[in-house]
Every structure is written in structure tokens, then in C-alpha cells.
Coordinates of C-alpha atoms and ligand atoms in Angstrom, one line a residue:
X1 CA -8.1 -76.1 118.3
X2 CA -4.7 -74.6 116.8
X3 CA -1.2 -75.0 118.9
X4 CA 1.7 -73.8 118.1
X5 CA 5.2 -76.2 118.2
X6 CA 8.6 -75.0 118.8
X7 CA 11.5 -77.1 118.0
X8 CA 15.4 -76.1 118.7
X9 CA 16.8 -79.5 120.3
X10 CA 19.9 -79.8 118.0
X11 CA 20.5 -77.5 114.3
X12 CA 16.6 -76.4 113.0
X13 CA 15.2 -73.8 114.2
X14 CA 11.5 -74.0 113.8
X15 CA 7.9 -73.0 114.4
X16 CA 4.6 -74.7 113.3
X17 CA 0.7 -74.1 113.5
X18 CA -1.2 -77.5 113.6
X19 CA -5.3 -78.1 113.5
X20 CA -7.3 -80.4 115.1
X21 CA -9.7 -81.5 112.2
X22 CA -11.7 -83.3 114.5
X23 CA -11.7 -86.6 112.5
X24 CA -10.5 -89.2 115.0
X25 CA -8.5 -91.2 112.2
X26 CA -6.6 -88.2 111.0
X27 CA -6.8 -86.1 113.9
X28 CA -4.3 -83.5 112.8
X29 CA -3.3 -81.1 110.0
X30 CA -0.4 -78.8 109.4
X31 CA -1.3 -75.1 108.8
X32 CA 2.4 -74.0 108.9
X33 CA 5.9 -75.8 109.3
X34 CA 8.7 -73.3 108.7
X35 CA 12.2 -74.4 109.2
X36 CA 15.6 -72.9 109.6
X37 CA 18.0 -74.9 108.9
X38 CA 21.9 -74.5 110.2
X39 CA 23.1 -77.1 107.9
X40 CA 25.1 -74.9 106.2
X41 CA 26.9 -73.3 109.0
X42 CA 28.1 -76.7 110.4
X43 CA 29.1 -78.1 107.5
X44 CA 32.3 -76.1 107.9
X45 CA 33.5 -77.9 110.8
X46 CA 32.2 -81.1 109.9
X47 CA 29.2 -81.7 112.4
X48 CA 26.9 -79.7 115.0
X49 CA 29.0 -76.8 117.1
X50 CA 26.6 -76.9 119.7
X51 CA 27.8 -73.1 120.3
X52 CA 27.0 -71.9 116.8
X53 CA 23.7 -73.7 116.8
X54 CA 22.6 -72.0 120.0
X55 CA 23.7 -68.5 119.2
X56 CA 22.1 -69.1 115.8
X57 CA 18.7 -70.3 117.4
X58 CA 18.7 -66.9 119.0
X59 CA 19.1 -65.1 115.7
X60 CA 16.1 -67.4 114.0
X61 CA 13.8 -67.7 116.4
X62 CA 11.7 -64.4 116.9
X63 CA 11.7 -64.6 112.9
X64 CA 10.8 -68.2 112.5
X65 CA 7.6 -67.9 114.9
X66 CA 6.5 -64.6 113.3
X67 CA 6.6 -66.4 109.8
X68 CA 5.0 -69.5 111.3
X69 CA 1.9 -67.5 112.7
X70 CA 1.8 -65.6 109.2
X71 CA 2.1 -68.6 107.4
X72 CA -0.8 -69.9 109.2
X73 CA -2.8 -66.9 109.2
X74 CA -3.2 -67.2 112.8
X75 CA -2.9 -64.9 115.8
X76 CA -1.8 -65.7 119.5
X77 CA -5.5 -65.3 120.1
X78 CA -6.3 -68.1 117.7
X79 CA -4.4 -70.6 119.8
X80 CA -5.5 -73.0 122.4
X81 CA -1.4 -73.9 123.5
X82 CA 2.0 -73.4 122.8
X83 CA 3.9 -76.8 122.5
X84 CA 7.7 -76.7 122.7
X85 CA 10.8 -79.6 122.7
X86 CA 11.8 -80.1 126.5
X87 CA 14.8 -82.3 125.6
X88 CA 16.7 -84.5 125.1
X89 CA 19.0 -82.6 123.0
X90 CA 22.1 -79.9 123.0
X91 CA 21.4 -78.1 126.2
X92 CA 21.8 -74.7 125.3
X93 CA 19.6 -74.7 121.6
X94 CA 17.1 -76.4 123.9
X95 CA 17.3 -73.8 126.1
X96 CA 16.6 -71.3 123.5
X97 CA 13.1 -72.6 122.2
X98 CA 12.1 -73.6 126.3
X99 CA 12.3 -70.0 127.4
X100 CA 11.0 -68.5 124.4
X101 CA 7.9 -70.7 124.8
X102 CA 8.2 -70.1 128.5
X103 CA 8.1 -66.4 127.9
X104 CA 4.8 -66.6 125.3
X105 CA 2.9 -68.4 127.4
X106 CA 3.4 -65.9 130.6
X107 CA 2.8 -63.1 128.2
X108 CA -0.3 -64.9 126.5
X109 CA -1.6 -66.5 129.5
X110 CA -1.8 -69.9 127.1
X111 CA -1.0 -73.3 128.4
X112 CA 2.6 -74.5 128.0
X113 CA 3.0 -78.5 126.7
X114 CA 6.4 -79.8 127.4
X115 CA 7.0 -82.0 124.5
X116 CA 9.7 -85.1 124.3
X117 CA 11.9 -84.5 120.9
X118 CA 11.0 -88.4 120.4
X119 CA 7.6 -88.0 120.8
X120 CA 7.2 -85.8 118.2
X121 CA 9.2 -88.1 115.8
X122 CA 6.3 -90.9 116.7
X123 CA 3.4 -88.6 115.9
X124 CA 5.4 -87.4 113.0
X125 CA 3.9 -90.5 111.5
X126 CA 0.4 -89.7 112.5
X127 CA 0.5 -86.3 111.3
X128 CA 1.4 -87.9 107.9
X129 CA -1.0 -90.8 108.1
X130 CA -3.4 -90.6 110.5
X131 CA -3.7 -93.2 113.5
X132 CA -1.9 -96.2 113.7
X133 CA -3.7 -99.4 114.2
X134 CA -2.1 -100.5 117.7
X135 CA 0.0 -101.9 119.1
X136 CA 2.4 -100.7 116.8
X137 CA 6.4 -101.0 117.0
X138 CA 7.8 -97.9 116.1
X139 CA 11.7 -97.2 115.3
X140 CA 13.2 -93.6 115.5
X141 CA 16.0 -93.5 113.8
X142 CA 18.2 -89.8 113.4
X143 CA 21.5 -88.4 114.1
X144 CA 21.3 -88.8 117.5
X145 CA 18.9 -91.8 118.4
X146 CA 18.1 -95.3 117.2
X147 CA 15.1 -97.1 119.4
X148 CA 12.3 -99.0 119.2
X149 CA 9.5 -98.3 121.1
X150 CA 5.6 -100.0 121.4
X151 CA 2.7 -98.2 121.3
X152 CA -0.4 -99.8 122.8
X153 CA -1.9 -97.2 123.5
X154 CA -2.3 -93.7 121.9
X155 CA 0.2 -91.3 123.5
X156 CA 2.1 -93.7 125.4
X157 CA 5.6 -94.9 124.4
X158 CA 7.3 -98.2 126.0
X159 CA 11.4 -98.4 124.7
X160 CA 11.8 -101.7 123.7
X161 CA 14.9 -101.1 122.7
X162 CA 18.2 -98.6 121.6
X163 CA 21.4 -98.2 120.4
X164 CA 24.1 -99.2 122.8
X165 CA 26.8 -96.8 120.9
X166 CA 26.7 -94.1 117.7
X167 CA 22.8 -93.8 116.0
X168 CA 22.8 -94.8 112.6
X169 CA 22.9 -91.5 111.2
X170 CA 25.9 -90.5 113.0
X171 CA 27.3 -93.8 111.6
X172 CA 26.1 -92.5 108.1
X173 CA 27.4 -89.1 109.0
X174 CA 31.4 -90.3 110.0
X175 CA 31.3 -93.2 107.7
X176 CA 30.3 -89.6 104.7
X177 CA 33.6 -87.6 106.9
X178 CA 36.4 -90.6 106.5
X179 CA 35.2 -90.9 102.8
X180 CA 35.4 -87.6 102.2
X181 CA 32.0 -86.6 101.4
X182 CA 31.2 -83.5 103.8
X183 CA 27.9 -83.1 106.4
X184 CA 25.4 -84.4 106.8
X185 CA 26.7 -87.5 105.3
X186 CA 23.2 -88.9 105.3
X187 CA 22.0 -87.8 102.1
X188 CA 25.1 -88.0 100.3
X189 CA 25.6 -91.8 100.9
X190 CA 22.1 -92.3 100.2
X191 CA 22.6 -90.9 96.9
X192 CA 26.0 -92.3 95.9
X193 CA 24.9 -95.9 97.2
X194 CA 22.4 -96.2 94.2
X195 CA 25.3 -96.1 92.1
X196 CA 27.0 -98.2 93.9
X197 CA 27.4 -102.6 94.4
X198 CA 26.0 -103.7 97.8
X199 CA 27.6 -106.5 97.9
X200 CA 31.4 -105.4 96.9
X201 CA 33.0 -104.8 100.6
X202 CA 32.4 -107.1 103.5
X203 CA 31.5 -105.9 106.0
X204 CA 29.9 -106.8 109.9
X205 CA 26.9 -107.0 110.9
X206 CA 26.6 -106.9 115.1
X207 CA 23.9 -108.9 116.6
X208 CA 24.0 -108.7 120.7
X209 CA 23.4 -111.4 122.6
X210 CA 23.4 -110.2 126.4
X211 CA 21.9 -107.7 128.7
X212 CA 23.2 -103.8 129.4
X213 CA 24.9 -104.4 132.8
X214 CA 24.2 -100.3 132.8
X215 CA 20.6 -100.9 132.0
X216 CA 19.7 -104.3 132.5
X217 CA 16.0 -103.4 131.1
X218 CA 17.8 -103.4 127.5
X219 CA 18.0 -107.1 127.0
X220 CA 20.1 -107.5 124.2
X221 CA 19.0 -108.9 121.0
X222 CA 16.6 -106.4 119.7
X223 CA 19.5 -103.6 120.6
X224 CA 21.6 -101.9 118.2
X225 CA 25.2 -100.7 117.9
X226 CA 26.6 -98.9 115.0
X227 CA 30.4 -98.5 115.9
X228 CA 32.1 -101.7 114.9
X229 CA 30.6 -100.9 111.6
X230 CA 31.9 -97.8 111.5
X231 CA 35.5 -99.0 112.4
X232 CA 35.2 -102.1 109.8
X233 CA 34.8 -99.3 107.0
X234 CA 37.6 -97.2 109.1
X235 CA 39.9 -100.7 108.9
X236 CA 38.9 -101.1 105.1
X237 CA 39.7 -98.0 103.6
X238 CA 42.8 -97.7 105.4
X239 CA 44.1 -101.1 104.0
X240 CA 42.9 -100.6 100.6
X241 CA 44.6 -98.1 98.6
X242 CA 42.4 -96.6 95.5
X243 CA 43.0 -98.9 92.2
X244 CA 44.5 -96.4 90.5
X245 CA 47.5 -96.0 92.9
X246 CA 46.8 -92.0 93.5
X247 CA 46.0 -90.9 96.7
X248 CA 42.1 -90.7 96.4
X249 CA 39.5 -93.4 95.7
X250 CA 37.5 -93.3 92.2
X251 CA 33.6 -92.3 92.5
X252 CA 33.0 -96.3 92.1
X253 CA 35.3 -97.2 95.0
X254 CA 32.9 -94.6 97.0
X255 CA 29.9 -96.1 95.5
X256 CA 30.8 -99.6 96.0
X257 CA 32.1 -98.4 100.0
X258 CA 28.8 -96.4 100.2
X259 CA 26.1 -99.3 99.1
X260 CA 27.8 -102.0 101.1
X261 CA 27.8 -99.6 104.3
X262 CA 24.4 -98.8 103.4
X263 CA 23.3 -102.2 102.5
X264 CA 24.4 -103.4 106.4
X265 CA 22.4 -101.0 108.0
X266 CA 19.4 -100.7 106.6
X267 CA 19.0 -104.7 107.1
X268 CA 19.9 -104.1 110.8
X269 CA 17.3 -101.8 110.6
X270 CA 14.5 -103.5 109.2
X271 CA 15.2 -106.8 110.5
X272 CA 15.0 -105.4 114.4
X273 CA 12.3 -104.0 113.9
X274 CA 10.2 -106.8 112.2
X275 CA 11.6 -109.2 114.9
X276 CA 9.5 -106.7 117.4
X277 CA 6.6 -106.7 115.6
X278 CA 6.6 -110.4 115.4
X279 CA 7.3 -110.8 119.3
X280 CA 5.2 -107.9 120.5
X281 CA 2.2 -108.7 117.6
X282 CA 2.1 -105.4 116.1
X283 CA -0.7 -104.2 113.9
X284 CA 1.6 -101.7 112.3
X285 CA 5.4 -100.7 111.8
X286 CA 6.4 -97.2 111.5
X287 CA 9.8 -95.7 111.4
X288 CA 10.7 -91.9 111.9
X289 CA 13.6 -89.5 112.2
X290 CA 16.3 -88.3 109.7
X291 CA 17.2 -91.4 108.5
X292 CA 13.9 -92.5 107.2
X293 CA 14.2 -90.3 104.7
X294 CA 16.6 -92.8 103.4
X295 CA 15.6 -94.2 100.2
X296 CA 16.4 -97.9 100.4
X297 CA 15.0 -97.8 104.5
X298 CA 12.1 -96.7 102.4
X299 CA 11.7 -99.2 99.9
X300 CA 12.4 -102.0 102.1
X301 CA 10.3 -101.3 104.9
X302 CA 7.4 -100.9 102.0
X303 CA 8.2 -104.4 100.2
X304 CA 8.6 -106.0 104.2
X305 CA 5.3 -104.9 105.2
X306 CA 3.7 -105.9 101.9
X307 CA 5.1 -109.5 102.2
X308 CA 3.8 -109.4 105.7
X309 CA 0.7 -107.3 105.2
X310 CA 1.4 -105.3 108.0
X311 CA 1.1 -102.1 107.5
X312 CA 3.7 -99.7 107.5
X313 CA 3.3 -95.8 108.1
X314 CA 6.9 -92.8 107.2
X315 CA 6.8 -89.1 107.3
X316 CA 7.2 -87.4 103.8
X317 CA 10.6 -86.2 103.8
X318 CA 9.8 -82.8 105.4
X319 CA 8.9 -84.3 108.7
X320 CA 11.4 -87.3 108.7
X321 CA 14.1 -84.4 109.8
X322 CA 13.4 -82.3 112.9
X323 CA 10.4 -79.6 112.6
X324 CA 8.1 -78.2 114.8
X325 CA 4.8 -79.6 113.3
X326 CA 6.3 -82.8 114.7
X327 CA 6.2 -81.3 118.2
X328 CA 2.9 -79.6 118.0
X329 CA 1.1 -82.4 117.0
X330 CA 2.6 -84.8 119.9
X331 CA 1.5 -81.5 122.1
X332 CA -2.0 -81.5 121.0
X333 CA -1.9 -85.5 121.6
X334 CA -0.4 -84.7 125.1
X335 CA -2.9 -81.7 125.9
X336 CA -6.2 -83.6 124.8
X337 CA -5.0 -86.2 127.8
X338 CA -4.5 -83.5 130.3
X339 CA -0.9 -83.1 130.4
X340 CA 0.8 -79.6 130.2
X341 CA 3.7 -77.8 132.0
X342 CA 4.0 -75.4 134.8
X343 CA 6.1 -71.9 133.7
X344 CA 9.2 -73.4 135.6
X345 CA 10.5 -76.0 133.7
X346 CA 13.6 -76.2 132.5
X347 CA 15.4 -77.5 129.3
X348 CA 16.2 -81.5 129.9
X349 CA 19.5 -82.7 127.7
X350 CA 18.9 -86.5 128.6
X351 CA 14.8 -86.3 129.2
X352 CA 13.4 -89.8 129.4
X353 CA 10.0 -90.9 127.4
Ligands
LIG401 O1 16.1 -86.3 113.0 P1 17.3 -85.5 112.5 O2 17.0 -84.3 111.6 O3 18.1 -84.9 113.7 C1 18.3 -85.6 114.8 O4 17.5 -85.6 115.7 O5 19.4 -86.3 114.9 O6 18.3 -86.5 111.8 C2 19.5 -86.1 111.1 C3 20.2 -87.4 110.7 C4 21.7 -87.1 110.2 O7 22.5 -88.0 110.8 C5 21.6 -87.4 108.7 O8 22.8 -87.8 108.1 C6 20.5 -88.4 108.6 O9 19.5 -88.0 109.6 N1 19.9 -88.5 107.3 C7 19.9 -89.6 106.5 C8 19.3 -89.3 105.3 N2 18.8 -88.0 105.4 C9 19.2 -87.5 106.6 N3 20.5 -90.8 106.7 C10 20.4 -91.7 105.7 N4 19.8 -91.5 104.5 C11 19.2 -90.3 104.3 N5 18.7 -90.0 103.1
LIG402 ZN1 15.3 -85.6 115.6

């Protein structure tokens, strides 16, 4: 079976046809994956406008699908489901891709699968790999989330943990805006951090202790927070003025600012995440989302599972940033167990997995 996923929840606009292969270690395989991205519209202002994304959506979308289906050589009739992003997400680029798939699957009489945006970042993984041995702890990690969930089962997601502030790449992308380095700062810190010595500013690292009193099932030490680094970088610029006495920093102050930042959080990262896998016996570590495609999160996730022999599964680079193949292949998981949506759903900023 072929289903096609629709993906709008933040700045991509995109479309993908993905395969059942019927092999039940690598069940899936992409036929199509086009993406539009807004990047260089928001880059402007600095971050997402979630009006410009939305009123972009519209413009992309007819086009995007249309290419996707070509791409794929594949007709509505070839399709077994549409799959589209319910949420969470900016309300109104969600709403864009909802009622479009809405509308296709009244006009095509195919069954509609309402799809979490996290979800889709887990499978992300599968697509790449194939299955996971389970349990396996899994951390998403993007602009707007950082959790870890457990998998025990196929298809089922238990949050063992999140962020109590900013996600790590919205750390990564206004740590990039107060150096100076433009949107998304992601990439560009990545880049610049290789150049860069780790170990030149010191900076926090924040390990919590206690419960959420706001949700008391977040008990503290596997959970995350981002914005007292953030600040200590803030505090550290602010006090330091660039060596040469101008009024900007040299490219090695950057670097040096850049690697230590980057340095912090990807051992927040990685440590967290091992710690599950210890206490939950994992068979496997994953992570997903934009930030995976960072290249020392990479590395050390690769060198920790070795030393552990625990396997460790990432999305090439394509699918570690939002796409639809992401979606349809979490939709096809969702439709083999029996799940899909009646025409009258809506879009769902804060859905819960
Ligand atoms: O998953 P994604 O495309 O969108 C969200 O759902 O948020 O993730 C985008 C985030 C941005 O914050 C971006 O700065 C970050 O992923 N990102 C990176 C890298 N590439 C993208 N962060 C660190 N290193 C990278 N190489
Ligand atoms: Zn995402």
C-alpha cells in the first residue's frame, strides 16, 4: 500500500509518497519527499512569522502535492490513505495542510490518518533504518521540542521526559541571533563550533532535581531546560568585550563562544538520554528532529552506543528536519493498527502523544 503525508506544522511545506515493502524489518520506503522550505523568508525577521508561514503554506501546497504524486509516479487511485500533521504546531500552517487533507479525502473517498508531528519524528528513524529493537528510548530534539520518550511497543510512545523551558534548537537558534549569525542558527553554530575550542568559555550545565508542580508526572532529573544556558552566553558576551577593542567579536571569539555552547548541550543531550536507556533497559537509542542533524550529536551518540553496544538508529539529514515522508510513514504505522480520523477534525496546536 502507498499513503500519501502532508506536513505544514511550523515553516516546510511538504508532501510525500511512502511504500509498504512488506518486509517486516524495513517495513517502509520513500517514493517521494518534496519540501518547501520558508527558511528564506523568515530569515528576515529573525525566526518563524507564523503569518508568513501560513499564507505561504497556501501558496505551496497545491504545488507541493502535485509534485509529490508526480515524483512518485502515483495517482490518487494508487493510494490506500492520506496521512496528514494534526498538531502540535503553529495553528494556522496546521490548519492549512488539515483541511487540505480533509478536503482530498472527501473528494477521494480515502481514509484520513491524523498523524502527531512527533510521531513522525520517531518513525523518521524507522523509515531510515528499519525497526528498532524495543524498548527503545528515543529523544526528539528540534526547534520547538526536546523529549524523551520509550517505545515498548511498536507505535506506542510513553514521554519520559521534556524540556521545562526553550528546546535546544531554539537555544541554538537565539544563542546564533545574540552572536550575530542570522536564522536558523542551528547550522551555523554547528559549522563554526568545529573551528572553534570547547573548552574556552564556562559555561552551565542545569541538572533538575525535583518534580514539575505543573506536571508532577515530569519527575525531574531526566528533564531538560535550555534557558539558563542561554542567559550564561547572554551574561558572557555582554561582559566580555572583543580582544581587539572594536565593537565586534573576531571569527575565533565566535568559534570559541559557539563550541563551548555547543559542547554543553550536546552532553546534556547525550547523557539524558543514556541515563534512560540505562534505567528503562533499552535495546536501542534513537534521536530525531532538526537538531540531530547536528554533527557532534552525531558523532557522540555513534561513539556512546559503540562503548555500550547499544545500538543507535538517526535520520539522514533530509528527514532529521520536518518532511512529510516522516508523517506518512508514522500514518501507515497508525493505519495498519486501525486508527484513522473522521472528516471533522480539527488542527490541534498543543496535541498530546
Ligand atoms: O525539526 P525541525 O525542522 O523543526 C521543528 O519541529 O522545530 O527543527 C528545526 C531546528 C532549528 O532550531 C534549527 O536551528 C535546528 O533544528 N538545527 C540544528 C542543526 N540543523 C538544524 N541544530 C543544531 N545543529 C544543526 N546542524
Ligand atoms: Zn519537527
Amino acid at each position: 500500500m502507498r499513503i500519501l503525508g502532508i506536513e505544514t506544522s511550523c515553516d516546510e511545506t511538504s508532501a510525500a509518497v511512502v511504500q509498504e515493502t512488506g518486509d517486516a524489518a524495513k517495513p517502509w520506503t520513500i517514493r517521494s519527499n518534496v519540501i518547501a522550505s520558508q527558511v528564506p523568508i523568515h530569515r528576515e525577521w529573525g525566526g518563524v512569522v507564523p503569518e508568513l508561514a501560513s499564507r505561504q503554506h497556501i501558496r505551496d501546497i497545491c504545488g507541493v502535492v502535485e509534485r509529490a504524486l508526480d515524483e512518485a509516479a502515483t495517482s490518487l487511485g494508487d493510494l490506500g490513505a492520506i496521512a496528514v500533521t494534526q498538531g502540535p504546531g503553529l495553528v494556522g500552517s496546521l490548519l492549512i495542510g488539515v483541511s487540505f487533507a480533509k478536503a482530498m479525502a472527501a473528494a477521494s473517498g480515502l481514509p484520513l490518518v491524523a498523524v502527531h508531528h512527533l510521531a513522525g519524528h520517531i518513525e523518521s528513524l524507522v523509515l531510515q533504518n528499519g525497526e528498532m529493537p524495543l524498548p527503545a528510548v528515543v529523544l526528539v530534539v528540534s526547534g520547538g521540542h526536546t523529549s524523551l520518550y520509550l517505545v515498548e511497543q511498536p507505535g506506542r510512545y510513553r514521554l519520559l521526559s521534556r524540556t521545562r523551558d526553550d528546546a535546544a534548537g531554539e537555544a541554538y537558534d537565539k544563542v546564533a541571533k545574540l552572536l550575530g549569525l542570522g536564522y536558523p542558527g542551528g547550522p551555523v553554530i554547528d559549522r563554526l563550533a568545529q573551528r572553534g575550542d570547547d573548552r574556552a568559555v564556562q559555561l552551565p550545565t542545569t541538572r533538575l532535581t525535583h518534580a514539575d508542580r505543573n506536571a508532577p508526572e515530569l519527575k525531574g532529573d531526566l528533564d531538560f531546560s535550555f534557558s539558563g544556558l542561554k542567559t550564561a552566553v547572554l551574561r558572557y558576551v555582554r561582559s566580555h568585550p572583543p580582544s581587539g577593542g572594536g565593537s565586534g567579536f573576531s571569527p575565533r571569539e565566535i568559534a570559541d563562544v559557539a563550541a563551548s555552547f555547543q559542547r554543553i548541550v550536546v552532553t546534556v543531550l547525550i547523557e539524558r538520554l543514556f541515563d534512560a536507556a540505562r534505567r528503562y533497559e533499552a535495546k536501542s537509542v534513537g534521536i530525531a528532529g532538526g537538531v540531530s542533524a547536528n554533527s557532534r550529536l552525531r558523532a557522540e551518540l555513534q561513539a556512546r552506543g559503540a562503548a555500550r553496544e547499544l545500538p543507535t538508529f538517526l535520520p539522514s539529514l533530509q528527514l532529521s528536519t520536518d518532511n512529510a515522508a516522516m508523517i506518512a510513514a508514522a500514518g501507515l504505522r497508525q493505519f495498519r493498527a486501525g486508527v484513522t480520523a473522521p472528516l471533522d477534525i480539527n488542527a490541534d496546536a498543543s496535541l498530546r502523544l
